[in-house]
Amino acid sequence: MADQTERTDREDGPGRRLLVIERAYRGALETQFADVLYLARELNRQLGGVDVLLRGLAVTFAAADTRPAPSVRVGHDTLDTLPSPRDSVRSLLEHGAGVYVDAADLAHFEAGPGWLQPGVRRAGGPDAPGPDWSAYRDVFFV
Amino acid sequence: MAQRIPDADVLLALMGAPHTSDMLTSAVRLAQALLERGATVHLWTCGHATGIAKAALGATKPRNLENWAHGYPSTLALAERLLDAFPEQLTWYSCRFCTEERGSVPLADRIKLRPPFKFAEHVAAARTTLFLGVI
Amino acid sequence: MADYLLTESQGPWAGPGADRFAEDAVALRAAGHRVVLFLVENGVVAALPSGPSALHTLLERGGEVWVDGFSLAHRALTADQLLDGARLVEMAEVAERLLEPQVRGVWH
C-alpha cells in the first residue's frame, strides 16, 4: 500500500490535467445544472487547473451564441433550468481553465466569424496544434 | 382479478437510461404536447428508466454549489407534475423486473408496477407505440 | 401506402446508425410510402449540409425532413444552417402528426 506522503504528492503535485469532452447533450431534463461542464468546473477548482478539449458535437458548447437555454413545459409549469453549456464555458474561462475546440469538428458547425467565444482556442492543423498530451499530468475523457 | 389496461392513443416505452441522451427530455416534451391535445398517453419504463420515478429522489435535486439557494426539481417531481396536470389522460407504468433489478424500488405511489410478461397487453391497448432508447 | 413518422434522435456523431436509419427512410419512400423524417436531440445535426446524403435523396424523392427547433437552439445552431428543404417544427406539430390515425411511428 502506498504511504500517505506518496499519495499526497500524487494528488497535490504540479501539472495540469486535460479533460476531453466528446459526448454532448446528455440528459438535459434530469441533469439541469449538474452537466459535464459543472464537473469540469469542479475539477478545475479541486485539481488546481484544467484544460478542456471539446470534440465532436461538444464543440458547440463553445459557441458565442447568447440565446438562453430553451425551457420545457411540464404539466402546468415551465422548467427553465436546463443546462446552459455556452454560459458554462464562459464560466470555465473566467476561472482560468483553458478551452480548446477541435478545428476539424468545428468546421461542421461554425457559421461565420464571431461564431466562437473569445478566449476559446482552435486545436488542429499545423499552425494550431492541439493540446500535447505528454505535457499534462493526466488526460481524462469525461 | 386480471387488470384491464385502458386504451391509449400513444404508448411511450422508455427503454434508455436517463443521463445518457436527451431521451427523457424528448419523451416529456412529446407527452406534454400529446396531452395538451387531449390524447391519452401511457408511459412505460424499463431498465434504468425505471429510476426516473423512484421515491428516494424526493422533490428536488441536490444543491447546486454555484447557486445554493435555487431549487431544481428531481425527475420524480417532474413526473408528478405531469401526472397532476393530466390525471385522466396519463398513466405511468413501470416494469416490475427492471424496477427490482435496477434498484428503483420503491417507486412513487402513483406509478403502476406491471410484470414484464404483460407488456404485450399494453401495446395492444395503445393505437401507437414508440420505443425510446435501448435497454 | 402507409404513412410513416420516423424519428432520428442520435445523429451522425453517435455512429453509423443514423445514416442507416436515413437509408431506411429512403427505402420506405422508394416503396411508395409517405415519409416524414423528424430530427430531434443530436439527430438535428443530420440536417446540416455535412449530414448523410440519404437526407438529400429523401427530399428529392418527395419525403419530408422535419427539424426540432428546441433541439437546434439548445445546440447553438440556427435554421439558416440547415440543408434546403428541411423544415423547422415544434413538438406540437409532431404530436398532431402522431395522432393521425393512419400514421405509424418509429423512433431511433
Short mmCIF file of C-alpha atoms in Angstrom, two decimals:
data_model
loop_
_atom_site.label_atom_id
_atom_site.label_comp_id
_atom_site.label_asym_id
_atom_site.label_seq_id
_atom_site.Cartn_x
_atom_site.Cartn_y
_atom_site.Cartn_z
CA MET A 1 0.00 0.00 0.00
CA ALA A 2 1.32 3.45 -0.86
CA ASP A 3 2.23 5.56 2.12
CA GLN A 4 0.49 8.82 2.93
CA THR A 5 3.37 11.00 1.68
CA GLU A 6 3.35 9.38 -1.72
CA ARG A 7 -0.41 9.79 -2.12
CA THR A 8 -0.23 13.45 -1.11
CA ASP A 9 2.45 14.11 -3.72
CA ARG A 10 0.34 12.42 -6.35
CA GLU A 11 -2.77 14.46 -5.54
CA ASP A 12 -1.22 17.84 -4.97
CA GLY A 13 1.76 17.79 -7.27
CA PRO A 14 2.27 20.15 -10.18
CA GLY A 15 0.86 19.72 -13.66
CA ARG A 16 -2.43 20.43 -15.26
CA ARG A 17 -5.00 17.87 -16.32
CA LEU A 18 -6.62 17.68 -19.71
CA LEU A 19 -10.32 16.90 -19.91
CA VAL A 20 -11.67 15.72 -23.26
CA ILE A 21 -15.40 16.07 -23.87
CA GLU A 22 -16.80 14.39 -26.95
CA ARG A 23 -20.23 13.15 -25.84
CA ALA A 24 -22.51 16.14 -25.73
CA TYR A 25 -26.08 16.90 -24.73
CA ARG A 26 -26.96 14.11 -22.38
CA GLY A 27 -29.92 14.25 -20.06
CA ALA A 28 -30.95 17.90 -20.18
CA LEU A 29 -34.09 17.43 -18.12
CA GLU A 30 -32.58 15.22 -15.45
CA THR A 31 -29.16 16.88 -15.35
CA GLN A 32 -30.07 20.59 -15.38
CA PHE A 33 -27.12 22.43 -13.77
CA ALA A 34 -25.12 19.26 -13.00
CA ASP A 35 -23.83 18.60 -16.52
CA VAL A 36 -20.33 17.60 -17.63
CA LEU A 37 -19.19 21.23 -17.61
CA TYR A 38 -20.25 21.53 -13.97
CA LEU A 39 -17.93 18.60 -13.32
CA ALA A 40 -15.20 20.34 -15.33
CA ARG A 41 -15.51 23.49 -13.23
CA GLU A 42 -15.28 21.47 -10.03
CA LEU A 43 -12.26 19.53 -11.30
CA ASN A 44 -10.65 22.82 -12.27
CA ARG A 45 -11.13 24.05 -8.72
CA GLN A 46 -10.06 20.86 -6.96
CA LEU A 47 -7.12 19.92 -9.17
CA GLY A 48 -5.55 23.33 -9.44
CA GLY A 49 -6.37 23.94 -13.07
CA VAL A 50 -7.52 22.00 -16.08
CA ASP A 51 -7.69 22.46 -19.81
CA VAL A 52 -10.74 21.25 -21.69
CA LEU A 53 -10.72 19.93 -25.25
CA LEU A 54 -14.11 19.87 -26.96
CA ARG A 55 -14.59 17.39 -29.79
CA GLY A 56 -17.49 16.29 -31.93
CA LEU A 57 -20.82 17.90 -31.19
CA ALA A 58 -19.35 19.24 -27.94
CA VAL A 59 -17.60 21.97 -29.93
CA THR A 60 -20.97 23.75 -29.96
CA PHE A 61 -20.53 24.27 -26.22
CA ALA A 62 -18.04 26.99 -27.18
CA ALA A 63 -20.32 28.95 -29.49
CA ALA A 64 -20.69 32.63 -28.77
CA ASP A 65 -24.47 32.19 -29.06
CA THR A 66 -26.11 34.12 -26.23
CA ARG A 67 -29.61 32.70 -26.59
CA PRO A 68 -30.82 31.34 -23.26
CA ALA A 69 -31.25 27.60 -22.91
CA PRO A 70 -34.74 26.61 -24.05
CA SER A 71 -37.39 25.88 -21.45
CA VAL A 72 -39.72 22.90 -21.22
CA ARG A 73 -43.39 22.89 -20.32
CA VAL A 74 -44.11 20.14 -17.77
CA GLY A 75 -47.71 19.88 -16.65
CA HIS A 76 -48.82 23.37 -15.64
CA ASP A 77 -45.26 24.60 -15.02
CA THR A 78 -42.29 25.67 -17.09
CA LEU A 79 -38.84 24.27 -16.38
CA ASP A 80 -36.25 26.91 -17.23
CA THR A 81 -33.18 25.32 -15.65
CA LEU A 82 -31.89 23.16 -18.47
CA PRO A 83 -28.11 23.08 -18.97
CA SER A 84 -26.62 26.19 -20.50
CA PRO A 85 -23.31 24.99 -21.93
CA ARG A 86 -22.29 28.30 -23.50
CA ASP A 87 -22.60 30.03 -20.13
CA SER A 88 -20.67 27.18 -18.53
CA VAL A 89 -17.79 27.58 -20.98
CA ARG A 90 -17.70 31.32 -20.24
CA SER A 91 -17.51 30.45 -16.56
CA LEU A 92 -14.69 27.96 -17.15
CA LEU A 93 -12.68 30.61 -18.97
CA GLU A 94 -13.31 33.14 -16.21
CA HIS A 95 -11.98 30.59 -13.71
CA GLY A 96 -8.72 30.15 -15.58
CA ALA A 97 -9.40 26.91 -17.45
CA GLY A 98 -8.10 26.65 -20.99
CA VAL A 99 -10.73 25.69 -23.53
CA TYR A 100 -9.82 24.20 -26.92
CA VAL A 101 -12.08 23.10 -29.75
CA ASP A 102 -11.15 20.57 -32.40
CA ALA A 103 -10.83 22.62 -35.58
CA ALA A 104 -11.94 19.84 -37.95
CA ASP A 105 -15.07 19.19 -35.93
CA LEU A 106 -15.74 22.90 -35.57
CA ALA A 107 -15.89 23.21 -39.36
CA HIS A 108 -19.16 21.27 -39.35
CA PHE A 109 -20.88 23.86 -37.18
CA GLU A 110 -19.11 27.20 -37.38
CA ALA A 111 -21.28 29.71 -39.19
CA GLY A 112 -19.09 32.68 -39.96
CA PRO A 113 -16.68 34.86 -38.00
CA GLY A 114 -17.58 35.52 -34.41
CA TRP A 115 -19.29 32.16 -34.01
CA LEU A 116 -16.71 31.04 -31.45
CA GLN A 117 -16.46 32.55 -27.98
CA PRO A 118 -13.50 34.85 -27.38
CA GLY A 119 -10.78 33.07 -25.46
CA VAL A 120 -11.52 29.63 -26.88
CA ARG A 121 -8.58 28.21 -28.85
CA ARG A 122 -8.74 26.16 -32.03
CA ALA A 123 -6.89 22.88 -31.93
CA GLY A 124 -5.72 21.20 -35.11
CA GLY A 125 -3.66 21.95 -38.15
CA PRO A 126 0.00 22.95 -38.47
CA ASP A 127 -0.48 26.44 -37.08
CA ALA A 128 -2.58 25.44 -34.11
CA PRO A 129 -1.67 22.03 -32.81
CA GLY A 130 -3.95 20.57 -30.23
CA PRO A 131 -3.02 20.14 -26.59
CA ASP A 132 0.08 17.99 -26.17
CA TRP A 133 -0.98 15.06 -24.03
CA SER A 134 2.56 14.49 -22.81
CA ALA A 135 2.56 17.93 -21.22
CA TYR A 136 -0.31 17.02 -18.93
CA ARG A 137 -0.19 15.13 -15.69
CA ASP A 138 -3.36 13.22 -16.65
CA VAL A 139 -5.79 13.04 -19.52
CA PHE A 140 -9.41 12.25 -18.69
CA PHE A 141 -12.29 11.64 -21.07
CA VAL A 142 -15.35 12.92 -19.26
CA MET B 1 -58.54 -10.40 -10.76
CA ALA B 2 -56.94 -9.53 -14.07
CA GLN B 3 -56.23 -5.86 -14.58
CA ARG B 4 -57.72 -4.33 -17.69
CA ILE B 5 -55.39 -1.92 -19.42
CA PRO B 6 -57.28 1.20 -20.51
CA ASP B 7 -56.98 2.25 -24.12
CA ALA B 8 -54.42 4.87 -25.05
CA ASP B 9 -53.64 6.88 -28.13
CA VAL B 10 -49.90 6.56 -27.60
CA LEU B 11 -47.64 4.30 -25.53
CA LEU B 12 -44.17 5.72 -24.95
CA ALA B 13 -41.88 2.90 -23.86
CA LEU B 14 -38.81 4.47 -22.27
CA MET B 15 -36.05 1.90 -22.60
CA GLY B 16 -32.91 4.03 -22.49
CA ALA B 17 -31.11 5.09 -19.35
CA PRO B 18 -31.54 8.67 -18.21
CA HIS B 19 -28.46 10.94 -18.31
CA THR B 20 -27.06 9.19 -21.39
CA SER B 21 -29.03 11.10 -24.02
CA ASP B 22 -31.83 13.64 -24.21
CA MET B 23 -34.38 10.81 -24.45
CA LEU B 24 -36.24 11.82 -21.29
CA THR B 25 -36.39 15.45 -22.39
CA SER B 26 -37.94 14.40 -25.69
CA ALA B 27 -40.32 11.97 -24.02
CA VAL B 28 -41.62 14.62 -21.64
CA ARG B 29 -41.94 17.20 -24.43
CA LEU B 30 -43.79 14.76 -26.66
CA ALA B 31 -46.04 13.52 -23.85
CA GLN B 32 -46.86 17.12 -22.88
CA ALA B 33 -47.72 18.01 -26.48
CA LEU B 34 -49.90 14.93 -26.87
CA LEU B 35 -51.68 15.51 -23.57
CA GLU B 36 -52.32 19.17 -24.37
CA ARG B 37 -54.14 17.94 -27.48
CA GLY B 38 -56.43 15.75 -25.40
CA ALA B 39 -54.68 12.47 -26.16
CA THR B 40 -54.40 9.60 -23.72
CA VAL B 41 -50.80 8.61 -23.08
CA HIS B 42 -49.21 5.62 -21.36
CA LEU B 43 -45.63 5.81 -20.23
CA TRP B 44 -43.85 2.51 -19.60
CA THR B 45 -40.35 2.50 -18.14
CA CYS B 46 -37.85 -0.34 -18.40
CA GLY B 47 -34.19 -0.69 -17.48
CA HIS B 48 -32.61 2.28 -15.72
CA ALA B 49 -35.50 4.45 -16.91
CA THR B 50 -37.43 2.93 -14.00
CA GLY B 51 -35.28 5.15 -11.76
CA ILE B 52 -36.87 8.31 -13.14
CA ALA B 53 -39.73 7.97 -10.65
CA LYS B 54 -38.15 6.27 -7.69
CA ALA B 55 -39.37 7.61 -4.37
CA ALA B 56 -35.87 8.15 -2.95
CA LEU B 57 -35.26 11.03 -5.35
CA GLY B 58 -37.50 13.32 -3.34
CA ALA B 59 -38.78 16.57 -4.76
CA THR B 60 -35.51 18.32 -5.56
CA LYS B 61 -32.04 17.58 -6.84
CA PRO B 62 -29.04 18.01 -4.54
CA ARG B 63 -27.89 21.62 -4.11
CA ASN B 64 -26.10 23.49 -6.87
CA LEU B 65 -22.78 24.65 -5.40
CA GLU B 66 -22.87 27.68 -7.69
CA ASN B 67 -26.45 28.66 -6.91
CA TRP B 68 -27.09 27.35 -3.44
CA ALA B 69 -30.50 28.93 -2.88
CA HIS B 70 -32.12 27.75 -6.09
CA GLY B 71 -34.21 24.60 -6.08
CA TYR B 72 -34.11 22.24 -9.03
CA PRO B 73 -36.86 19.63 -9.44
CA SER B 74 -35.97 15.95 -9.49
CA THR B 75 -37.21 13.71 -12.26
CA LEU B 76 -39.73 12.35 -9.76
CA ALA B 77 -41.10 15.86 -9.22
CA LEU B 78 -41.35 16.36 -12.98
CA ALA B 79 -43.17 13.04 -13.36
CA GLU B 80 -45.61 14.11 -10.67
CA ARG B 81 -46.19 17.48 -12.35
CA LEU B 82 -47.25 15.63 -15.48
CA LEU B 83 -49.48 13.25 -13.55
CA ASP B 84 -51.02 16.13 -11.57
CA ALA B 85 -51.79 18.12 -14.69
CA PHE B 86 -53.31 15.27 -16.69
CA PRO B 87 -54.72 12.78 -14.18
CA GLU B 88 -57.34 11.39 -16.54
CA GLN B 89 -55.13 11.16 -19.59
CA LEU B 90 -51.72 9.98 -18.39
CA THR B 91 -50.89 6.63 -16.81
CA TRP B 92 -47.33 5.74 -15.81
CA TYR B 93 -46.31 2.08 -15.67
CA SER B 94 -43.01 0.56 -14.63
CA CYS B 95 -41.66 -2.88 -15.46
CA ARG B 96 -41.51 -4.83 -12.19
CA PHE B 97 -38.49 -6.88 -13.23
CA CYS B 98 -36.43 -3.84 -14.25
CA THR B 99 -37.61 -1.83 -11.26
CA GLU B 100 -36.28 -4.52 -8.93
CA GLU B 101 -33.22 -5.42 -10.97
CA ARG B 102 -32.06 -1.80 -11.25
CA GLY B 103 -32.76 -0.92 -7.63
CA SER B 104 -35.55 1.54 -8.34
CA VAL B 105 -37.83 0.31 -5.56
CA PRO B 106 -39.82 1.83 -4.04
CA LEU B 107 -41.37 3.90 -6.80
CA ALA B 108 -43.67 6.84 -6.23
CA ASP B 109 -47.15 5.70 -5.24
CA ARG B 110 -48.81 6.66 -8.50
CA ILE B 111 -46.51 4.58 -10.67
CA LYS B 112 -48.12 1.25 -11.51
CA LEU B 113 -45.84 -1.78 -11.38
CA ARG B 114 -46.52 -4.31 -14.12
CA PRO B 115 -44.96 -7.69 -14.85
CA PRO B 116 -42.87 -7.71 -17.99
CA PHE B 117 -44.85 -10.60 -19.49
CA LYS B 118 -47.90 -8.31 -19.58
CA PHE B 119 -46.20 -5.75 -21.82
CA ALA B 120 -47.99 -7.06 -24.91
CA GLU B 121 -51.31 -6.10 -23.33
CA HIS B 122 -50.07 -2.52 -23.09
CA VAL B 123 -49.01 -2.49 -26.71
CA ALA B 124 -52.41 -3.92 -27.68
CA ALA B 125 -54.18 -1.19 -25.68
CA ALA B 126 -52.37 1.61 -27.49
CA ARG B 127 -53.03 2.75 -31.04
CA THR B 128 -49.38 3.70 -31.48
CA THR B 129 -46.29 2.54 -29.59
CA LEU B 130 -42.87 4.18 -29.69
CA PHE B 131 -39.75 2.62 -28.16
CA LEU B 132 -37.36 5.34 -26.99
CA GLY B 133 -33.77 4.28 -26.37
CA VAL B 134 -32.40 0.81 -25.81
CA ILE B 135 -32.43 -1.21 -22.63
CA MET C 1 -49.43 3.09 -48.96
CA ALA C 2 -48.56 3.73 -45.35
CA ASP C 3 -47.76 6.98 -43.61
CA TYR C 4 -44.54 7.00 -41.57
CA LEU C 5 -43.25 9.37 -38.95
CA LEU C 6 -39.63 8.34 -38.41
CA THR C 7 -37.69 9.98 -35.59
CA GLU C 8 -33.91 10.21 -35.64
CA SER C 9 -32.62 11.19 -32.20
CA GLN C 10 -28.97 10.11 -32.25
CA GLY C 11 -27.37 11.82 -35.20
CA PRO C 12 -24.22 11.13 -37.19
CA TRP C 13 -21.81 11.75 -34.29
CA ALA C 14 -23.20 8.74 -32.41
CA GLY C 15 -22.10 6.28 -35.06
CA PRO C 16 -23.28 4.86 -38.38
CA GLY C 17 -26.78 4.09 -37.13
CA ALA C 18 -28.17 7.49 -38.11
CA ASP C 19 -27.06 7.03 -41.73
CA ARG C 20 -28.65 3.60 -41.81
CA PHE C 21 -31.89 4.97 -40.43
CA ALA C 22 -31.94 7.72 -43.06
CA GLU C 23 -31.46 5.00 -45.67
CA ASP C 24 -34.44 3.16 -44.17
CA ALA C 25 -36.47 6.33 -44.71
CA VAL C 26 -35.36 6.48 -48.34
CA ALA C 27 -36.27 2.82 -48.84
CA LEU C 28 -39.76 3.36 -47.45
CA ARG C 29 -40.23 6.35 -49.68
CA ALA C 30 -38.97 4.40 -52.70
CA ALA C 31 -41.55 1.74 -51.90
CA GLY C 32 -44.25 4.37 -52.24
CA HIS C 33 -44.92 5.27 -48.62
CA ARG C 34 -45.35 8.75 -47.31
CA VAL C 35 -42.35 9.53 -45.08
CA VAL C 36 -41.57 12.27 -42.62
CA LEU C 37 -38.12 12.04 -41.05
CA PHE C 38 -38.20 14.02 -37.81
CA LEU C 39 -34.77 15.01 -36.44
CA VAL C 40 -34.60 15.64 -32.70
CA GLU C 41 -31.92 15.82 -29.98
CA ASN C 42 -28.48 15.21 -31.53
CA GLY C 43 -30.29 13.98 -34.61
CA VAL C 44 -30.75 17.59 -35.76
CA VAL C 45 -27.10 17.65 -36.81
CA ALA C 46 -28.01 15.32 -39.66
CA ALA C 47 -29.75 18.27 -41.32
CA LEU C 48 -26.53 20.24 -41.69
CA PRO C 49 -25.03 20.17 -45.19
CA SER C 50 -22.37 17.72 -43.95
CA GLY C 51 -25.07 15.25 -42.87
CA PRO C 52 -25.93 11.94 -44.52
CA SER C 53 -26.52 12.07 -48.26
CA ALA C 54 -29.66 9.98 -47.74
CA LEU C 55 -31.42 13.10 -46.46
CA HIS C 56 -30.88 14.83 -49.79
CA THR C 57 -32.18 11.71 -51.54
CA LEU C 58 -35.23 11.56 -49.30
CA LEU C 59 -36.10 15.19 -50.07
CA GLU C 60 -35.51 14.69 -53.81
CA ARG C 61 -37.92 11.75 -53.80
CA GLY C 62 -40.71 13.59 -52.06
CA GLY C 63 -40.07 12.73 -48.43
CA GLU C 64 -40.06 15.39 -45.73
CA VAL C 65 -37.36 16.30 -43.23
CA TRP C 66 -38.53 17.98 -40.06
CA VAL C 67 -36.06 19.52 -37.62
CA ASP C 68 -36.88 20.15 -33.97
CA GLY C 69 -36.41 23.84 -33.21
CA PHE C 70 -35.88 23.24 -29.49
CA SER C 71 -33.03 20.79 -30.08
CA LEU C 72 -31.49 23.04 -32.70
CA ALA C 73 -31.43 26.06 -30.39
CA HIS C 74 -30.01 24.04 -27.50
CA ARG C 75 -27.10 23.08 -29.75
CA ALA C 76 -26.38 26.69 -30.77
CA LEU C 77 -27.48 26.01 -34.34
CA THR C 78 -29.83 28.06 -36.47
CA ALA C 79 -32.34 27.38 -39.21
CA ASP C 80 -30.20 29.06 -41.87
CA GLN C 81 -27.54 26.37 -41.39
CA LEU C 82 -29.90 23.58 -42.45
CA LEU C 83 -29.97 21.95 -45.85
CA ASP C 84 -32.52 23.30 -48.29
CA GLY C 85 -35.88 21.67 -47.89
CA ALA C 86 -35.57 20.79 -44.22
CA ARG C 87 -38.37 22.33 -42.21
CA LEU C 88 -38.22 23.65 -38.64
CA VAL C 89 -41.03 22.30 -36.44
CA GLU C 90 -42.12 22.34 -32.82
CA MET C 91 -43.22 19.29 -30.83
CA ALA C 92 -46.87 20.31 -31.18
CA GLU C 93 -46.79 19.55 -34.88
CA VAL C 94 -45.10 16.21 -34.26
CA ALA C 95 -47.77 15.27 -31.71
CA GLU C 96 -50.53 16.18 -34.13
CA ARG C 97 -48.99 14.06 -36.86
CA LEU C 98 -48.53 11.13 -34.50
CA LEU C 99 -52.20 11.31 -33.52
CA GLU C 100 -53.40 10.98 -37.10
CA PRO C 101 -54.91 7.50 -37.26
CA GLN C 102 -53.02 6.31 -40.31
CA VAL C 103 -49.57 7.32 -39.07
CA ARG C 104 -47.02 4.74 -37.96
CA GLY C 105 -44.22 5.96 -35.74
CA VAL C 106 -40.69 4.62 -35.38
CA TRP C 107 -38.10 6.13 -33.03
CA HIS C 108 -34.35 5.69 -33.49
#
